[in-house]
Amino acid sequence: MDVSSPGAGTATSSRLDGASLDLLTLLLLVGGGLGTLLFTAVYLIEGATQPGYDVWVQPISSLSLGPGGWVQRANFVLFGATTIGCSAIGWHRALRPGFGTVTYPVLRSVEGAALILLGFFAQDPTGGYPPDVPAPATPSLHGEIHVVLSYVGFVSLLSSLLLARRFAMEPPWRGWVWPTVLFAILPIAFITAFGATYGHAPAGVFERLASSAGLPFGLAILARLVAQAWLGAGRRAPDGVRS
């Protein structure tokens, strides 16, 4: 549904171009990017400041445990909400009516829903964190749910392959196809390495790389769309006026 005001620019063609996007769509996309930056900043700061937490070994989800664990739980929920409310809706508006208009936002919504639920189903204590809290002899139900949700979230990152397919169909974006494919595969490779080294260094580093590997490239895509919108607005402005 297009809620922009009458006369505003809308994504009415199949071409992906920031200049054709309305202000609401651009704000949603930027909001999704800012949500990713905030999520990353919070878990990096929390990991560096929590007593007894080892970023080389511990997964991000361990920050949900112990004193102050509510911060990371809220971080998961907020990130999931911005993924659905900003990224998924924004990309639906930006991609319409071409390839990926529905499937790409749906996969992003799956990712967002998994993140929100991670905020309510914490993992079991492991690897000595929280300090003096032993790991359970058998996984708890909420711990098992957490593991399943974690993998659902990472698998949905393959939605980037759909975006790569859309780029391949757009001549101005074809140079972005293989980088998009690369940054779709990297998180899967890093999370595989995390699983292989779980409980030992550098498992924590591998998981952080899996979570943030695509961030710089994703921001580059957003920057290009915003730049296209700004240049398009300048071309539409009266002579001598830069909007």
Tab-separated table of C-alpha atoms in Angstrom:
chain	number	residue	atom	x	y	z
A	1	MET	CA	0.000	0.000	0.000
A	2	ASP	CA	1.353	3.381	-0.965
A	3	VAL	CA	0.722	5.920	1.765
A	4	SER	CA	2.707	8.709	0.166
A	5	SER	CA	0.966	11.940	-0.640
A	6	PRO	CA	-0.566	12.479	-4.072
A	7	GLY	CA	1.955	13.646	-6.587
A	8	ALA	CA	4.946	12.242	-4.699
A	9	GLY	CA	7.425	10.119	-6.612
A	10	THR	CA	6.690	6.406	-6.332
A	11	ALA	CA	8.387	3.205	-7.431
A	12	THR	CA	6.001	2.568	-10.300
A	13	SER	CA	8.428	1.035	-12.797
A	14	SER	CA	10.395	-2.181	-12.602
A	15	ARG	CA	13.672	-0.273	-12.519
A	16	LEU	CA	15.451	-0.083	-9.172
A	17	ASP	CA	16.469	3.558	-8.918
A	18	GLY	CA	16.601	5.741	-5.837
A	19	ALA	CA	15.370	8.685	-7.892
A	20	SER	CA	12.031	6.912	-8.431
A	21	LEU	CA	11.467	6.144	-4.734
A	22	ASP	CA	9.244	8.258	-2.528
A	23	LEU	CA	10.466	9.752	0.730
A	24	LEU	CA	8.722	7.174	2.926
A	25	THR	CA	10.435	4.291	1.112
A	26	LEU	CA	13.844	5.916	1.476
A	27	LEU	CA	13.252	6.617	5.170
A	28	LEU	CA	12.242	2.997	5.755
A	29	LEU	CA	15.366	1.695	4.011
A	30	VAL	CA	17.623	4.066	5.937
A	31	GLY	CA	15.848	3.113	9.176
A	32	GLY	CA	16.622	-0.542	8.486
A	33	GLY	CA	20.285	0.289	7.946
A	34	LEU	CA	20.420	2.300	11.162
A	35	GLY	CA	18.781	-0.595	13.010
A	36	THR	CA	21.568	-2.914	11.862
A	37	LEU	CA	24.226	-0.411	12.940
A	38	LEU	CA	22.621	-0.016	16.370
A	39	PHE	CA	22.359	-3.780	16.896
A	40	THR	CA	26.041	-4.224	16.012
A	41	ALA	CA	27.166	-1.334	18.216
A	42	VAL	CA	25.204	-2.617	21.218
A	43	TYR	CA	26.568	-6.175	21.148
A	44	LEU	CA	30.122	-4.932	20.573
A	45	ILE	CA	29.919	-2.539	23.528
A	46	GLU	CA	28.206	-5.110	25.743
A	47	GLY	CA	30.799	-7.746	24.856
A	48	ALA	CA	33.650	-5.395	25.724
A	49	THR	CA	32.198	-4.290	29.056
A	50	GLN	CA	30.487	-7.326	30.646
A	51	PRO	CA	32.664	-8.828	33.442
A	52	GLY	CA	33.694	-12.402	32.731
A	53	TYR	CA	32.568	-12.305	29.102
A	54	ASP	CA	35.149	-13.471	26.535
A	55	VAL	CA	34.469	-12.139	23.024
A	56	TRP	CA	36.897	-14.703	21.571
A	57	VAL	CA	34.852	-17.635	22.838
A	58	GLN	CA	31.331	-16.562	23.805
A	59	PRO	CA	28.502	-16.154	21.278
A	60	ILE	CA	26.566	-12.915	21.108
A	61	SER	CA	23.507	-14.603	22.610
A	62	SER	CA	25.351	-15.251	25.877
A	63	LEU	CA	25.038	-11.529	26.542
A	64	SER	CA	21.324	-12.184	27.137
A	65	LEU	CA	22.253	-14.029	30.355
A	66	GLY	CA	23.267	-12.752	33.752
A	67	PRO	CA	23.071	-9.200	35.126
A	68	GLY	CA	22.275	-6.723	32.393
A	69	GLY	CA	21.127	-9.474	30.045
A	70	TRP	CA	17.965	-7.480	29.345
A	71	VAL	CA	20.015	-5.111	27.180
A	72	GLN	CA	20.894	-7.768	24.616
A	73	ARG	CA	17.412	-9.261	24.785
A	74	ALA	CA	15.967	-5.839	23.992
A	75	ASN	CA	18.607	-5.466	21.284
A	76	PHE	CA	17.351	-8.624	19.570
A	77	VAL	CA	13.723	-7.466	19.755
A	78	LEU	CA	14.468	-3.954	18.460
A	79	PHE	CA	16.613	-5.273	15.606
A	80	GLY	CA	13.899	-7.740	14.613
A	81	ALA	CA	11.272	-5.007	14.710
A	82	THR	CA	13.311	-2.684	12.484
A	83	THR	CA	14.071	-5.561	10.112
A	84	ILE	CA	10.345	-6.172	9.611
A	85	GLY	CA	9.034	-2.638	10.013
A	86	CYS	CA	11.740	-0.869	8.021
A	87	SER	CA	13.855	-3.210	5.868
A	88	ALA	CA	11.148	-5.655	4.731
A	89	ILE	CA	8.497	-3.020	4.042
A	90	GLY	CA	10.999	-0.586	2.557
A	91	TRP	CA	12.411	-3.178	0.148
A	92	HIS	CA	8.915	-4.293	-0.844
A	93	ARG	CA	8.175	-0.714	-1.873
A	94	ALA	CA	11.568	-0.239	-3.548
A	95	LEU	CA	11.510	-3.454	-5.588
A	96	ARG	CA	7.927	-3.337	-6.822
A	97	PRO	CA	6.720	-4.352	-9.294
A	98	GLY	CA	9.770	-6.320	-10.438
A	99	PHE	CA	11.466	-9.558	-9.384
A	100	GLY	CA	11.703	-10.157	-5.630
A	101	THR	CA	8.932	-7.731	-4.690
A	102	VAL	CA	7.304	-10.329	-2.421
A	103	THR	CA	9.849	-13.092	-1.793
A	104	TYR	CA	12.725	-10.871	-0.672
A	105	PRO	CA	10.672	-8.935	1.925
A	106	VAL	CA	9.082	-12.186	3.146
A	107	LEU	CA	12.504	-13.704	3.847
A	108	ARG	CA	13.600	-10.510	5.594
A	109	SER	CA	10.439	-10.716	7.697
A	110	VAL	CA	11.287	-14.307	8.649
A	111	GLU	CA	14.701	-13.090	9.753
A	112	GLY	CA	13.096	-10.282	11.777
A	113	ALA	CA	10.589	-12.606	13.448
A	114	ALA	CA	13.395	-14.986	14.455
A	115	LEU	CA	15.332	-12.079	15.979
A	116	ILE	CA	12.332	-10.914	17.998
A	117	LEU	CA	11.790	-14.413	19.382
A	118	LEU	CA	15.491	-14.674	20.278
A	119	GLY	CA	14.829	-11.852	22.712
A	120	PHE	CA	12.377	-14.086	24.587
A	121	PHE	CA	14.154	-17.448	24.370
A	122	ALA	CA	17.641	-17.088	25.839
A	123	GLN	CA	20.323	-19.688	25.247
A	124	ASP	CA	21.578	-21.916	28.056
A	125	PRO	CA	24.682	-20.899	30.028
A	126	THR	CA	27.815	-22.243	28.368
A	127	GLY	CA	31.580	-21.861	28.357
A	128	GLY	CA	31.785	-20.308	31.824
A	129	TYR	CA	29.388	-17.427	31.223
A	130	PRO	CA	27.736	-16.119	33.266
A	131	PRO	CA	30.541	-16.640	35.790
A	132	ASP	CA	29.864	-19.316	38.397
A	133	VAL	CA	26.743	-20.511	36.554
A	134	PRO	CA	27.189	-24.108	35.382
A	135	ALA	CA	25.911	-25.290	32.019
A	136	PRO	CA	22.866	-27.565	32.337
A	137	ALA	CA	23.436	-31.296	32.020
A	138	THR	CA	20.831	-31.438	29.261
A	139	PRO	CA	19.673	-28.545	27.035
A	140	SER	CA	16.571	-26.768	28.262
A	141	LEU	CA	13.552	-26.284	26.010
A	142	HIS	CA	14.101	-22.547	25.706
A	143	GLY	CA	17.767	-23.178	24.925
A	144	GLU	CA	16.866	-25.578	22.118
A	145	ILE	CA	14.328	-23.100	20.734
A	146	HIS	CA	17.046	-20.443	20.780
A	147	VAL	CA	19.381	-22.620	18.695
A	148	VAL	CA	16.672	-23.310	16.095
A	149	LEU	CA	15.771	-19.613	15.870
A	150	SER	CA	19.444	-18.677	15.452
A	151	TYR	CA	19.813	-20.888	12.402
A	152	VAL	CA	16.518	-19.706	10.929
A	153	GLY	CA	17.805	-16.150	11.163
A	154	PHE	CA	21.086	-16.925	9.418
A	155	VAL	CA	19.559	-19.093	6.694
A	156	SER	CA	17.189	-16.264	5.785
A	157	LEU	CA	20.268	-14.171	4.986
A	158	LEU	CA	20.296	-16.123	1.727
A	159	SER	CA	17.594	-13.672	0.706
A	160	SER	CA	20.543	-11.637	-0.546
A	161	LEU	CA	20.766	-14.088	-3.444
A	162	LEU	CA	17.339	-12.880	-4.542
A	163	LEU	CA	18.634	-9.329	-4.453
A	164	ALA	CA	21.603	-10.410	-6.568
A	165	ARG	CA	19.175	-11.875	-9.114
A	166	ARG	CA	17.319	-8.559	-9.229
A	167	PHE	CA	20.605	-6.699	-9.735
A	168	ALA	CA	21.450	-9.039	-12.633
A	169	MET	CA	18.235	-7.923	-14.343
A	170	GLU	CA	19.103	-4.224	-14.007
A	171	PRO	CA	21.942	-2.944	-16.256
A	172	PRO	CA	22.984	-0.124	-13.857
A	173	TRP	CA	23.309	-2.649	-11.005
A	174	ARG	CA	25.010	-5.565	-12.759
A	175	GLY	CA	28.387	-4.679	-11.299
A	176	TRP	CA	26.891	-5.306	-7.869
A	177	VAL	CA	25.795	-8.895	-8.567
A	178	TRP	CA	28.898	-10.841	-7.571
A	179	PRO	CA	29.649	-8.715	-4.481
A	180	THR	CA	26.057	-9.338	-3.373
A	181	VAL	CA	26.504	-13.092	-3.872
A	182	LEU	CA	29.777	-12.986	-1.941
A	183	PHE	CA	28.257	-11.171	1.011
A	184	ALA	CA	25.356	-13.633	1.017
A	185	ILE	CA	27.715	-16.601	1.265
A	186	LEU	CA	30.195	-15.150	3.767
A	187	PRO	CA	27.802	-15.221	6.772
A	188	ILE	CA	27.039	-18.888	6.070
A	189	ALA	CA	30.763	-19.684	5.896
A	190	PHE	CA	31.469	-17.811	9.132
A	191	ILE	CA	28.580	-19.423	11.024
A	192	THR	CA	29.835	-22.825	9.876
A	193	ALA	CA	33.259	-21.950	11.303
A	194	PHE	CA	31.540	-20.812	14.497
A	195	GLY	CA	29.822	-24.182	14.825
A	196	ALA	CA	33.084	-26.031	14.229
A	197	THR	CA	34.917	-24.082	16.953
A	198	TYR	CA	32.008	-23.628	19.392
A	199	GLY	CA	33.194	-23.340	22.969
A	200	HIS	CA	36.736	-22.425	21.977
A	201	ALA	CA	38.530	-19.415	20.527
A	202	PRO	CA	37.906	-17.897	18.029
A	203	ALA	CA	34.262	-19.058	17.882
A	204	GLY	CA	33.013	-15.699	19.183
A	205	VAL	CA	34.893	-13.837	16.472
A	206	PHE	CA	33.467	-16.080	13.746
A	207	GLU	CA	29.919	-15.409	14.950
A	208	ARG	CA	30.494	-11.656	14.987
A	209	LEU	CA	31.858	-11.843	11.469
A	210	ALA	CA	28.777	-13.819	10.424
A	211	SER	CA	26.523	-11.156	11.923
A	212	SER	CA	28.299	-8.145	10.434
A	213	ALA	CA	29.994	-9.372	7.235
A	214	GLY	CA	27.315	-7.949	4.971
A	215	LEU	CA	26.863	-4.675	6.864
A	216	PRO	CA	29.345	-2.488	4.903
A	217	PHE	CA	28.029	-3.694	1.543
A	218	GLY	CA	24.416	-3.292	2.626
A	219	LEU	CA	25.151	0.289	3.645
A	220	ALA	CA	26.835	0.863	0.277
A	221	ILE	CA	23.631	-0.227	-1.513
A	222	LEU	CA	21.589	2.150	0.639
A	223	ALA	CA	24.073	4.954	0.015
A	224	ARG	CA	23.712	4.490	-3.736
A	225	LEU	CA	19.917	4.599	-3.558
A	226	VAL	CA	20.020	7.744	-1.409
A	227	ALA	CA	22.552	9.363	-3.756
A	228	GLN	CA	20.340	8.548	-6.744
A	229	ALA	CA	17.381	10.104	-4.930
A	230	TRP	CA	19.350	13.263	-4.093
A	231	LEU	CA	20.659	13.654	-7.635
A	232	GLY	CA	17.203	13.006	-9.045
A	233	ALA	CA	15.717	15.651	-6.765
A	234	GLY	CA	18.394	18.086	-7.937
A	235	ARG	CA	17.543	17.438	-11.573
A	236	ARG	CA	13.860	18.033	-10.910
A	237	ALA	CA	14.467	21.263	-8.985
A	238	PRO	CA	14.085	24.649	-10.724
A	239	ASP	CA	17.221	26.146	-12.228
A	240	GLY	CA	19.582	27.445	-9.589
A	241	VAL	CA	17.757	25.604	-6.771
A	242	ARG	CA	19.155	22.398	-5.228
A	243	SER	CA	16.621	20.424	-3.241
